[in-house]
Coordinates of C-alpha atoms and ligand atoms in Angstrom, one line a residue:
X904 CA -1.4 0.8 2.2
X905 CA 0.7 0.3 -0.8
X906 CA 2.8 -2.5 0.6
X907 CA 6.4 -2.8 -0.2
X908 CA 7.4 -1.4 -3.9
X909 CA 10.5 -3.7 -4.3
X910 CA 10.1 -7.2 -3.5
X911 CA 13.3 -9.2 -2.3
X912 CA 16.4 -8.4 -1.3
X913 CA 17.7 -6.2 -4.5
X914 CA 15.3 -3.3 -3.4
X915 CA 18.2 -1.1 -3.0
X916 CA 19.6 -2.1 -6.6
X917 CA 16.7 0.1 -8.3
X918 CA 15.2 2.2 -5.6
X919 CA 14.8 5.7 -5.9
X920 CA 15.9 7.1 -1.9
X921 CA 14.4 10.8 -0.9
X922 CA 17.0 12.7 1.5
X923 CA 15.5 14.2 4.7
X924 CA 17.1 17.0 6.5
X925 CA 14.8 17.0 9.7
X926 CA 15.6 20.1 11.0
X927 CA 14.6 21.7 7.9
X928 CA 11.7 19.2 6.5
X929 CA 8.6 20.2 8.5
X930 CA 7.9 21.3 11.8
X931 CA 6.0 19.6 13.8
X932 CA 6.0 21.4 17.6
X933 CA 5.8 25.1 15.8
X934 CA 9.8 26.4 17.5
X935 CA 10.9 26.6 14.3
X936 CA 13.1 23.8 13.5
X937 CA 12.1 20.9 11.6
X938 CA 11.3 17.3 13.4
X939 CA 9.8 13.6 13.6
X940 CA 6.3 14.5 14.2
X941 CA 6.8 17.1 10.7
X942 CA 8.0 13.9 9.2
X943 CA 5.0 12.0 10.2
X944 CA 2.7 14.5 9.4
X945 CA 4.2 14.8 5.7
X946 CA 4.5 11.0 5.2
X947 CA 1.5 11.2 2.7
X948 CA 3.8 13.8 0.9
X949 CA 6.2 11.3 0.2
X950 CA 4.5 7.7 -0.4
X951 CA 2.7 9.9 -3.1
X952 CA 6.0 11.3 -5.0
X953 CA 6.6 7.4 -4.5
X954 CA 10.0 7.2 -3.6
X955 CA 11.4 3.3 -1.9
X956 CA 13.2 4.7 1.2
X957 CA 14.5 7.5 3.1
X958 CA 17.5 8.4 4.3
X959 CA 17.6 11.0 7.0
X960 CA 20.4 12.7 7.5
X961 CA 21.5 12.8 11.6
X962 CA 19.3 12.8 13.6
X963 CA 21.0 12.0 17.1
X964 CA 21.9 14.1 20.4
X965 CA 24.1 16.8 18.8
X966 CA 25.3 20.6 19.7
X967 CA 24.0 20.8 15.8
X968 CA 27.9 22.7 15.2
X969 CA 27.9 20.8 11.8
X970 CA 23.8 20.4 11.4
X971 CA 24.1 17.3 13.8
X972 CA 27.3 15.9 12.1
X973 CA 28.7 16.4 15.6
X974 CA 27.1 13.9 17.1
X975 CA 26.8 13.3 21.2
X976 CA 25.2 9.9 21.4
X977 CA 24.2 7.8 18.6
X978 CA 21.3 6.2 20.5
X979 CA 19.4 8.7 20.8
X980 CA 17.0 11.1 19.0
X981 CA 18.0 15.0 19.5
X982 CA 15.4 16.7 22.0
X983 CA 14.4 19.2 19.3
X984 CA 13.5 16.6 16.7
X985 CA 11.8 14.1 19.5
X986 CA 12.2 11.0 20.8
X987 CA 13.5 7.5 20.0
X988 CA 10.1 5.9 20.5
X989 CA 8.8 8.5 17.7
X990 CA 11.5 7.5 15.2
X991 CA 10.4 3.9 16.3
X992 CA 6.9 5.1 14.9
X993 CA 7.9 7.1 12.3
X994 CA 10.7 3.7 11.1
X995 CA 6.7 1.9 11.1
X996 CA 4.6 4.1 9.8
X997 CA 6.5 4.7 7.1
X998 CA 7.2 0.5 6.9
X999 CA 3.4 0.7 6.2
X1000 CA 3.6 3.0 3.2
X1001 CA 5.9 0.3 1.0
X1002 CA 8.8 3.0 2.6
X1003 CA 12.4 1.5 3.9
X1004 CA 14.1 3.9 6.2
X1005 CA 17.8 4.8 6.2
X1006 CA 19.9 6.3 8.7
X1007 CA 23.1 7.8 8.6
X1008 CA 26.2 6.9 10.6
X1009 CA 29.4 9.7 11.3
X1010 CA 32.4 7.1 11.9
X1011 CA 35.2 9.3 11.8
X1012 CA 34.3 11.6 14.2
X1013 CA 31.9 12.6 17.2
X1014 CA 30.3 15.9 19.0
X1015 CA 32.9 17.5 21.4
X1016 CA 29.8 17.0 23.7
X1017 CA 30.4 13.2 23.2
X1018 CA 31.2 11.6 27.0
X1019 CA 33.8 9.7 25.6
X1020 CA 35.7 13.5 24.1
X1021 CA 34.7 14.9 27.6
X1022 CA 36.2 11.9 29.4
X1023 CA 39.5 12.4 27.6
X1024 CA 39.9 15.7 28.4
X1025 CA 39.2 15.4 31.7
X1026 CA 41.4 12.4 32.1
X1027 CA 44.3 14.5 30.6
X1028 CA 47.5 14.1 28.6
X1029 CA 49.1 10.4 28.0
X1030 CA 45.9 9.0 29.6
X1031 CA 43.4 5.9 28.0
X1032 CA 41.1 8.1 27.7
X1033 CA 42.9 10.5 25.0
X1034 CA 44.0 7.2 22.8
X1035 CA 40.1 7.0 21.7
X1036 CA 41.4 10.0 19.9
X1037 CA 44.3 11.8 18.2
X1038 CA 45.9 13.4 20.7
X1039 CA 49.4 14.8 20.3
X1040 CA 52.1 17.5 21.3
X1041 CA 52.8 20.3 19.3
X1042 CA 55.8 21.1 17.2
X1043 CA 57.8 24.0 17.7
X1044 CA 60.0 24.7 21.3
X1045 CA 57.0 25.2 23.3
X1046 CA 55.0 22.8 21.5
X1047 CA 53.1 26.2 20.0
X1048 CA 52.6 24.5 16.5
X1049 CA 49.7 22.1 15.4
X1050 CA 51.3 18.5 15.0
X1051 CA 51.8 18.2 11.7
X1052 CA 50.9 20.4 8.2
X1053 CA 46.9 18.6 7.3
X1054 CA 44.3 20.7 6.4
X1055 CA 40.6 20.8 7.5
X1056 CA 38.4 19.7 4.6
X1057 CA 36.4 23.0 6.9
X1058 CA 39.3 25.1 6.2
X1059 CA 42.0 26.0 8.4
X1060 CA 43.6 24.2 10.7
X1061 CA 42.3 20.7 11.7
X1062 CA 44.1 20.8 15.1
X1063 CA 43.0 22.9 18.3
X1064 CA 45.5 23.3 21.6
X1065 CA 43.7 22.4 24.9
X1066 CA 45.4 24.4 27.9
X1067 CA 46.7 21.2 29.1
X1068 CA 49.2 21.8 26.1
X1069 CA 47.9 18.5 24.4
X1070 CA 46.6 19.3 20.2
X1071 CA 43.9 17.0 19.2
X1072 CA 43.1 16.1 15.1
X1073 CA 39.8 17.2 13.9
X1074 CA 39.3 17.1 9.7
X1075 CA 35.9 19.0 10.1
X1076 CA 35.1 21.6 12.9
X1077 CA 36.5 22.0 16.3
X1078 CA 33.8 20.6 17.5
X1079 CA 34.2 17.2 16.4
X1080 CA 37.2 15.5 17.1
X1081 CA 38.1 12.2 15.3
X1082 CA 38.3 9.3 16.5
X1083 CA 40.9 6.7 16.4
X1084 CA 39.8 3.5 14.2
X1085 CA 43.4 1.6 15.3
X1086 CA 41.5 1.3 18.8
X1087 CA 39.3 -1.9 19.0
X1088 CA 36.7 0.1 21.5
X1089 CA 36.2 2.3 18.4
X1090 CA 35.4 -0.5 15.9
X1091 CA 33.3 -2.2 18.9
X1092 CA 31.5 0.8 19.6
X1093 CA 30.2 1.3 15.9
X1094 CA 29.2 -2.2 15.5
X1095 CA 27.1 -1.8 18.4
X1096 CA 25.8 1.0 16.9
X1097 CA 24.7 -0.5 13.5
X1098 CA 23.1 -3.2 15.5
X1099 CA 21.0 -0.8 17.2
X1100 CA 19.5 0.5 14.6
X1101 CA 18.9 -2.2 12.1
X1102 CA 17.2 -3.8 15.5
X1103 CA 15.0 -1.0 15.0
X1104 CA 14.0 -1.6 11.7
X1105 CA 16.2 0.3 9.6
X1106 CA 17.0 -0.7 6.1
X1107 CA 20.1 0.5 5.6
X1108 CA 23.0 3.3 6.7
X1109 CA 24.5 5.9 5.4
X1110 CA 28.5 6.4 5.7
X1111 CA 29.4 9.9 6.2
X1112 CA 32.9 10.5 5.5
X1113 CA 33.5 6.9 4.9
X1114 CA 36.9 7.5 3.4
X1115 CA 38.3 9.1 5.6
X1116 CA 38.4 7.4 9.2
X1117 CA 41.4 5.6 8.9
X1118 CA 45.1 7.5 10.0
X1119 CA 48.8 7.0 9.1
X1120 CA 49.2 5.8 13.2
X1121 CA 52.8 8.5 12.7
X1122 CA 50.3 11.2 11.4
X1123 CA 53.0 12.3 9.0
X1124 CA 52.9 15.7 7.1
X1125 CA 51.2 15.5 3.9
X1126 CA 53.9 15.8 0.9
X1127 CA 53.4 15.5 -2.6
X1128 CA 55.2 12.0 -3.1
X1129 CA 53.9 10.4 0.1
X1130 CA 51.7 7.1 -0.6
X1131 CA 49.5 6.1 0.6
X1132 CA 47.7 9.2 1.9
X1133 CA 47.8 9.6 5.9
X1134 CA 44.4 9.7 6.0
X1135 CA 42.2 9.2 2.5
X1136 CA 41.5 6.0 1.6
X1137 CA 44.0 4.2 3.5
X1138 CA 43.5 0.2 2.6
X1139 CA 43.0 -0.7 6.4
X1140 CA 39.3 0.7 5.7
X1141 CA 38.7 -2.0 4.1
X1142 CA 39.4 -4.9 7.0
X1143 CA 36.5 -2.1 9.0
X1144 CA 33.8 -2.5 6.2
X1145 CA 33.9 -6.2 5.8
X1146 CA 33.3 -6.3 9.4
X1147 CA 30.3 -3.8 9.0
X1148 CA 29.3 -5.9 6.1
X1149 CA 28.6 -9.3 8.4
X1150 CA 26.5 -6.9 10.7
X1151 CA 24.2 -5.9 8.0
X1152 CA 24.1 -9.4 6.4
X1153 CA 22.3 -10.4 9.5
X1154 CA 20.1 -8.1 9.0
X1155 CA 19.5 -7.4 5.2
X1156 CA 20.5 -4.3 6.0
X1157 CA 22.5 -2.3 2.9
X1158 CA 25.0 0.5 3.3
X1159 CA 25.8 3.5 0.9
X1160 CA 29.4 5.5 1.3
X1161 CA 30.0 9.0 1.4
X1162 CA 33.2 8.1 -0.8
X1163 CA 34.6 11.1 -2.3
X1164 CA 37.2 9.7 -4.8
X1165 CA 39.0 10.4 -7.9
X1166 CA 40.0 7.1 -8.7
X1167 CA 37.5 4.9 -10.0
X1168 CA 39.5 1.9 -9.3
X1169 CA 40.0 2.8 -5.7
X1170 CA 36.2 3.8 -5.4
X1171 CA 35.1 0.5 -6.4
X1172 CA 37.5 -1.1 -4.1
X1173 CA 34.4 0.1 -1.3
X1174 CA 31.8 -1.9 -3.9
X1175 CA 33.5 -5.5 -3.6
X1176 CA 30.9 -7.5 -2.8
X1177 CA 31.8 -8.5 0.8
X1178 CA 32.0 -4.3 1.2
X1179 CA 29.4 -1.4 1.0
X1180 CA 26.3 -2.2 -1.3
X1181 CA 26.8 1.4 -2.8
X1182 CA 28.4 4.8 -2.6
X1183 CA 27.4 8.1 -3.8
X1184 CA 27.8 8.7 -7.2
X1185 CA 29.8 12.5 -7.2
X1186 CA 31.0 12.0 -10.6
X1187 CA 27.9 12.5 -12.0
X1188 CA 26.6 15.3 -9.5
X1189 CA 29.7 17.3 -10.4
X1190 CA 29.6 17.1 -14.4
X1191 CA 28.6 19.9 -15.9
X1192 CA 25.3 20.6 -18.2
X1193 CA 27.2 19.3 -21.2
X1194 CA 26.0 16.5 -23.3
X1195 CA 30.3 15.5 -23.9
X1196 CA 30.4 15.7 -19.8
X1197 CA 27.5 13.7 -18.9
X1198 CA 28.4 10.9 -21.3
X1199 CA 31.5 10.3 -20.0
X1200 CA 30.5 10.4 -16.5
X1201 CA 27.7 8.1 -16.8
X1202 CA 30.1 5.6 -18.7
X1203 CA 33.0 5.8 -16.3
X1204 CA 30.6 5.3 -13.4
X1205 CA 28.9 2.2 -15.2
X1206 CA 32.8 1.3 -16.1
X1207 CA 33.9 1.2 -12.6
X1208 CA 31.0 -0.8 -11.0
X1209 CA 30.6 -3.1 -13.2
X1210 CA 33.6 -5.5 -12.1
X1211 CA 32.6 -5.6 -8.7
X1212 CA 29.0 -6.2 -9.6
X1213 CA 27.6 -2.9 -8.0
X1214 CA 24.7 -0.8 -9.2
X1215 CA 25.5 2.8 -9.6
X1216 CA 23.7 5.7 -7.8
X1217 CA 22.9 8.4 -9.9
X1218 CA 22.4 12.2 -7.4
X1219 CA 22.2 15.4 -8.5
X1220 CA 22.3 17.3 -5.3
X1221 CA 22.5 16.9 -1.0
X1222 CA 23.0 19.1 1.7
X1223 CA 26.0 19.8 1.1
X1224 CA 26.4 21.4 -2.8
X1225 CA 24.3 23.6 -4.5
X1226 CA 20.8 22.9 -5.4
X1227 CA 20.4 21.8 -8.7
X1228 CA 18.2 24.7 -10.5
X1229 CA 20.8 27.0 -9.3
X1230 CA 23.9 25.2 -10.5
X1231 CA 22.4 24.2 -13.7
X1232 CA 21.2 28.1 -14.4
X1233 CA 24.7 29.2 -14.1
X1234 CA 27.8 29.8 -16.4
X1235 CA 29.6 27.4 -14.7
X1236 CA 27.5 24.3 -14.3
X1237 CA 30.1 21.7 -12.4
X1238 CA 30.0 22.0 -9.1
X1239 CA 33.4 22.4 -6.8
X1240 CA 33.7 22.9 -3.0
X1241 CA 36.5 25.3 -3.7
X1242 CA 34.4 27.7 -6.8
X1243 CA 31.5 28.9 -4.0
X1244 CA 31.4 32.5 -4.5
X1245 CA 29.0 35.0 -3.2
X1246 CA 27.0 36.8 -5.7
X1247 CA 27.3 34.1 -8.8
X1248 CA 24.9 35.4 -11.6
X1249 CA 22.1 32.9 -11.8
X1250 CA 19.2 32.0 -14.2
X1251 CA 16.9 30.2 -12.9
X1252 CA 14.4 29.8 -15.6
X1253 CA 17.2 28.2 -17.5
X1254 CA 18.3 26.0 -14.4
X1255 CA 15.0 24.7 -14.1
X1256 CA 14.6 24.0 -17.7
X1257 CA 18.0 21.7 -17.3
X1258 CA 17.3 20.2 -14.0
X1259 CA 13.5 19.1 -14.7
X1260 CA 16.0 17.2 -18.0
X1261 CA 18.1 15.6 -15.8
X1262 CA 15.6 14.2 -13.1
X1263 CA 14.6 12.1 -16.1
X1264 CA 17.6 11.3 -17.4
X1265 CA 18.6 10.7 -13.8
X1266 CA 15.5 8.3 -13.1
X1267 CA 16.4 6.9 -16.6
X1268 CA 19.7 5.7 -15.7
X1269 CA 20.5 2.2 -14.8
X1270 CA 21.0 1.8 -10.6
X1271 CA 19.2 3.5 -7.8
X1272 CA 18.3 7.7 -7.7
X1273 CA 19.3 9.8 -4.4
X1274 CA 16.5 12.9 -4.5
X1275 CA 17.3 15.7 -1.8
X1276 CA 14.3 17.1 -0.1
X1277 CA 13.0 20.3 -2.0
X1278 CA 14.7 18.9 -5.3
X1279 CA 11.1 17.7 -6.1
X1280 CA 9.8 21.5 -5.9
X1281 CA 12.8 22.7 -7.9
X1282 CA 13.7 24.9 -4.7
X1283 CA 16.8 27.1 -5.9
X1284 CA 19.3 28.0 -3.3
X1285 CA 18.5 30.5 -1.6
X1286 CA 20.6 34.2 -0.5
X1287 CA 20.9 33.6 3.4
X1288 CA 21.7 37.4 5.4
X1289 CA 25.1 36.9 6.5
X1290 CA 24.0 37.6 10.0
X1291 CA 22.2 34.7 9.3
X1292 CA 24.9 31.9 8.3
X1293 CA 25.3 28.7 10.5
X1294 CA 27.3 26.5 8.6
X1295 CA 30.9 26.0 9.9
X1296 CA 31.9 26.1 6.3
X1297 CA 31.8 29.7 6.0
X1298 CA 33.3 30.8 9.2
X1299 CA 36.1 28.6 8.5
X1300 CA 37.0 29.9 4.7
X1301 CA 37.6 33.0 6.3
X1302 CA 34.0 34.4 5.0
X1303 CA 34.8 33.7 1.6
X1304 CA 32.4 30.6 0.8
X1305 CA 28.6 31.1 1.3
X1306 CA 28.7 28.0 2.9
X1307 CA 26.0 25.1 2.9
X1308 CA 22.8 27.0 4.3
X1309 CA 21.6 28.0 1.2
X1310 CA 20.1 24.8 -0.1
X1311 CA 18.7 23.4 3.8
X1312 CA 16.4 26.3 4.1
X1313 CA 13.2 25.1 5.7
X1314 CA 10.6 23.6 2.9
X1315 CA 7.6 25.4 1.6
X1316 CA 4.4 23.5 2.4
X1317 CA 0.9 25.5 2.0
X1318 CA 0.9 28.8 0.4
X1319 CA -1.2 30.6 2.2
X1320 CA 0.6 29.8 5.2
X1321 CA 2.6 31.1 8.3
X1322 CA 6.0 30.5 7.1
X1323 CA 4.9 28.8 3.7
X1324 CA 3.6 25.9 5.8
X1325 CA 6.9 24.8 7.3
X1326 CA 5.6 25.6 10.9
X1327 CA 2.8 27.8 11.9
X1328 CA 4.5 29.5 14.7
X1329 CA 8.0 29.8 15.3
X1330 CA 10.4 31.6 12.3
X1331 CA 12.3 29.0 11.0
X1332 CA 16.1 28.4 12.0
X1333 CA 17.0 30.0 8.5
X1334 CA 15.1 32.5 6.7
X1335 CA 12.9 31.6 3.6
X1336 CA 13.7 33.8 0.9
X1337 CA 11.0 36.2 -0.4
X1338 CA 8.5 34.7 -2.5
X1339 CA 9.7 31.0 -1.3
X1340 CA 6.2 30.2 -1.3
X1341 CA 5.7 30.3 -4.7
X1342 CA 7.2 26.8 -4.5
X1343 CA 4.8 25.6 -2.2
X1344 CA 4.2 21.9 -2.5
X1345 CA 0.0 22.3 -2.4
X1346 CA 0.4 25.0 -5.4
X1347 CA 2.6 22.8 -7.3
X1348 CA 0.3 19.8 -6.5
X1349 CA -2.5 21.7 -8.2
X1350 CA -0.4 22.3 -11.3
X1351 CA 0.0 19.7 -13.7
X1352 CA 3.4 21.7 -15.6
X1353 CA 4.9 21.7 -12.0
X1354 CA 8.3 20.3 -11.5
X1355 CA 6.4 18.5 -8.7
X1356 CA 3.7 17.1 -11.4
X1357 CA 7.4 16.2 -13.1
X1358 CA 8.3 14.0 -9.8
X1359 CA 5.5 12.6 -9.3
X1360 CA 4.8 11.1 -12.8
X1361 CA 8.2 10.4 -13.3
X1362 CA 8.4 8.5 -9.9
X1363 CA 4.8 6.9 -11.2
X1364 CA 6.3 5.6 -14.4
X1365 CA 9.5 4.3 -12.7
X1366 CA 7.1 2.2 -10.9
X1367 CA 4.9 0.8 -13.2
X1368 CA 6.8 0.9 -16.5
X1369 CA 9.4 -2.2 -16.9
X1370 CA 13.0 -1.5 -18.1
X1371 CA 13.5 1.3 -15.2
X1372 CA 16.2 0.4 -12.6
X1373 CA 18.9 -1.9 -12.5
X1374 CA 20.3 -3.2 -15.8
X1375 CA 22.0 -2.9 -18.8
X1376 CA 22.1 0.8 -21.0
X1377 CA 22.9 1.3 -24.6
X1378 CA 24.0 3.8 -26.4
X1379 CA 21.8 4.6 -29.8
X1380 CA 23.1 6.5 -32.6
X1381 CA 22.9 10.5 -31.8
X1382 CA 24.6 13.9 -33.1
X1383 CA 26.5 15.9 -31.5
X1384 CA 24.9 17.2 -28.1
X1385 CA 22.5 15.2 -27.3
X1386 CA 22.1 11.6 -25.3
X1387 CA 20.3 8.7 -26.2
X1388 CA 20.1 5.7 -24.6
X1389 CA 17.7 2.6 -24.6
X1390 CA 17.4 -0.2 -21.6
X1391 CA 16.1 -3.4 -22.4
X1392 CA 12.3 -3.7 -23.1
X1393 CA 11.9 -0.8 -25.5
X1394 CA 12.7 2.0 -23.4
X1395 CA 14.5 4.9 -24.6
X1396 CA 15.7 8.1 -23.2
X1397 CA 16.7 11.2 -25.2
X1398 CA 18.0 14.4 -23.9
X1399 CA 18.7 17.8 -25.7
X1400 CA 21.6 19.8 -24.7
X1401 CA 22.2 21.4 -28.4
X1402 CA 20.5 24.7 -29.4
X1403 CA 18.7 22.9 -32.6
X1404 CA 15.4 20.6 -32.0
X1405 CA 16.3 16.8 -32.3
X1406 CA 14.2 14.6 -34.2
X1407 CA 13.3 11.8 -32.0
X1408 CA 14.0 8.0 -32.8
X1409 CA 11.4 5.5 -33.7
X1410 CA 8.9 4.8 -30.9
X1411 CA 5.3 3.8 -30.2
X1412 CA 4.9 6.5 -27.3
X1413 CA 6.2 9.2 -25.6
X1414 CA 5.6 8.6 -22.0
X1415 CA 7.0 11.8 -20.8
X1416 CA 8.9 14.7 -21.5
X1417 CA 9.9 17.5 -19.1
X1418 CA 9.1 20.2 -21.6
X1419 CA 6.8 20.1 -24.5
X1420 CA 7.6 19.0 -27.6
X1421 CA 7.7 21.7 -30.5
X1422 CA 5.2 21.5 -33.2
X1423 CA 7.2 19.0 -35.4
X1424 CA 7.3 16.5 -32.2
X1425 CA 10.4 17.9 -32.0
X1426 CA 13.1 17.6 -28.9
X1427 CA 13.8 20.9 -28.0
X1428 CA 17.5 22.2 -26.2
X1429 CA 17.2 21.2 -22.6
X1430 CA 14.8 18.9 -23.1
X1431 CA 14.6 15.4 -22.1
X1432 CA 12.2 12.5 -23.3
X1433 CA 11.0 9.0 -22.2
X1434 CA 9.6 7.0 -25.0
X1435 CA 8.2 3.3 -25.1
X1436 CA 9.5 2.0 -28.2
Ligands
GLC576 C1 29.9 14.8 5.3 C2 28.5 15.4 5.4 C3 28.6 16.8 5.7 C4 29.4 17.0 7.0 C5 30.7 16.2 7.0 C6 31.3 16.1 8.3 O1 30.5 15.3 4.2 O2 27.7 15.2 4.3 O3 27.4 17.5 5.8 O4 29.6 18.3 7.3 O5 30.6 14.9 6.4 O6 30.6 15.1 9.1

């Protein structure tokens, strides 16, 4: 037992948090789809990468039509991933390895499966029932036309006609219908939620969506001079948060936001301190691999949290974009929902080069680091057959976008494996690509250049080295093209993204780079260095 890695209550200030997908993490029961006991079983796994906490991504009674976004009761553990009482043990045993747990909360909308979505249909139109939703008419003479002119952030249409004539609002799939946050049962209902779970022993929650839950109550169309927005980042989310905010306060619990935003000064109206703790930092994960790009993001983020006191998040990939090795090996290095292609040419050697870069420029940066499982094998994303694809994503583009598959393939364990370790019996839920294996964690464990050996040290030096973490960055001196930064007691992090070897500034030691050094002691392009000064 390691005991707790951050003392006090600032833990989530400088923690570095490890995403879990279940269903794709490790399976435990051999069908073929990740769960709780995999988790268990793997714990080792993570207290030695030595991340601070996890945050798993839903794990509740769900249909799985948005990989358990849709969720059908919130107290309780989906069959195929087990049982509360083993996330009760799993919350515990990974207590016992210094490791906080995180869980994550969909507010704006639940499972079509949900009793309360099956009460309302049954109850019909103009009933109680339906008001726990958006429920409306149609337009047109035989009210043949969705309500209004929104689009699903899915694609399409975010409305679906019942037979009882009555349209109800859903900004994701079909399959989950929002909910209606001007209804007090709705704002009860979730603060009974986030009681049950920090009374389980969760640390903290994740907000899915957490922009978005709040409606214009007239669900107006969407024109370009119409302020505020009928349904982003409407202020009445705020009134919701500082209520969620006393429920964690009793608790020492912490909340991070799924706030997609442009505006920094509206995103940091989520970071007040009576608000969320933190948000996800998309600025940053959307820059491209361009030493101009990265600069500015890093200082707009620090910019924008800095008046309300916040530490910054720094991620470079989720289940939701693509992985990092991949994005970073392409001609376009940004990442937008809208650019997903098929058949994007791809160089992964060079990927990997950048990405084992910015993990340390990542874990260099003041705040706390989001890691997504696999990004600690450099898994790229993978091809899935199109006879393969689950994600709503793709269905609803019309086939166009490849969807979000491709990076929650199911993890490579043990080479020599069934499966590359990820189960020993069942095929997994998505195929692994050929030679998937060669990622395996045990082979990368066993070699020291691996972008696992990367993690680990990195992750090791986080820990033990001070100056890591929350706190202050400055800028040193640098030419064009490459970033260099020191935080307070001597540390200093330099990172190549010009063709020409950069001669490092002064410092005592190099404590580690992600690529060697030439034979000068040179920084090499796409190269990045922590040195102790
Ligand atoms: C968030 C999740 C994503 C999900 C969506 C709807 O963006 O990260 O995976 O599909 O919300 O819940």
């Amino acid at each position: 037992m390691e005991g707790s890695r951050h003392s006090g209550d600032d833990w989530w200030r400088s923690a570095v948090i490890y995403q879990v997908y279940v269903r794709s993490f490790a399976d435990g029961d051999g069908d073929g789809t990740g769960d709780l006991a995999g988790v268990r079983a793997r714990l080792p796994h993570l207290a030695e990468l030595g991340v601070d906490a996890l945050w798993f991504t839903p794990w509740y009674v769900s249909p799985l039509a948005d990989g358990g976004y849709d969720v059908a009761d919130y107290r309780a553990i989906d069959p195929a991933f087990g049982t509360l009482a083993e996330a009760e043990k799993l919350i515990a045993e990974a207590q016992d390895l210094g490791i906080r747990t995180i869980v994550d909360i969909v507010p704006n909308h639940v499972s079509d499966q949900h009793p309360w979505f099956r009460a309302a249909l049954a109850a019909g139109p103009g009933s109680p029932e339906r008001r726990l939703f958006h429920f409306r008419p149609g337009r047109g003479a035989h009210g043949e036309l969705p309500p209004n002119n929104w689009a699903s952030e899915f694609g399409g249409v975010p409305w679906t006609r019942l037979d009882d004539g009555d349209w109800y609002l859903h900004l994701f799939a079909a399959q989950q219908p929002d909910l209606n946050w001007a209804h007090p049962a709705v704002r009860q209902e979730h603060e009974d939620v986030l009681r049950f779970w920090f009374e389980r022993g969760v640390a903290g929650v994740r907000i899915d969506s957490a922009a978005l839950l709040a409606k214009d109550p007239e669900l107006p169309d969407i024109t370009p001079d119409r302020t505020p927005h009928p349904y982003l980042d409407r202020d009445e989310l705020h009134d919701i948060y500082r209520s969620w905010r006393a429920v964690a306060d009793a608790y020492d619990g912490i909340f991070v936001g799924e706030v997609w935003l442009p505006d920094s000064e509206r995103f940091a109206r989520y970071l007040r301190p009576d608000e969320l703790h933190t948000a996800f930092n998309f600025t940053f994960l959307t820059a491209p691999w361009d030493a101009a790009s990265l600069r500015t993001a890093i200082d707009n983020t620090l910019a924008e949290h800095a008046p309300v006191g916040a530490p910054a998040t720094w991620v470079l990939c989720n289940h939701d974009v693509t992985r990092t090795v991949t994005r970073y090996g392409r001609a376009d290095t940004g990442f937008a929902f809208a650019d997903k292609v098929f058949g994007t040419p791809t160089d992964l050697r060079l990927g990997t080069r950048r990405a084992r870069a910015a993990a340390l420029l990542s874990l260099a940066l003041p705040g706390a680091v989001y890691l997504y499982q696999g990004e600690e094998l450099g898994l790229p994303e993978a091809d899935i057959p199109l006879d393969r694809i689950q994600d709503p994503m793709h269905a609803r583009s019309g086939g166009t976008d490849p969807g979000r598959d491709g990076c929650r393939v199911p993890l490579p364990w043990a080479a020599g494996e069934p499966y590359a370790g990820f189960g020993s019996v069942g095929e997994p839920w998505l195929p692994q690509p050929p030679g998937w294996s060669t990622y395996a964690a045990d082979v990368q464990a066993a070699d020291p250049g691996s972008v696992l050996s990367l993690y680990r040290e990195a992750l090791r030096l986080r820990r033990t080295e001070t100056g890591f973490g929350d706190g202050a960055l400055h800028w040193l001196p640098s030419a064009e093209g490459i970033l260099a930064f020191a935080r307070p007691t001597g540390l200093t992090c330099v990172v190549n993204l010009s063709p020409e070897p950069a001669v490092l500034p002064h410092h005592r030691e190099v404590l580690l780079a992600s690529d060697p050094l030439d034979a000068e002691g040179r920084l090499p392009q796409d190269t990045a260095v922590w040195l102790r000064d």
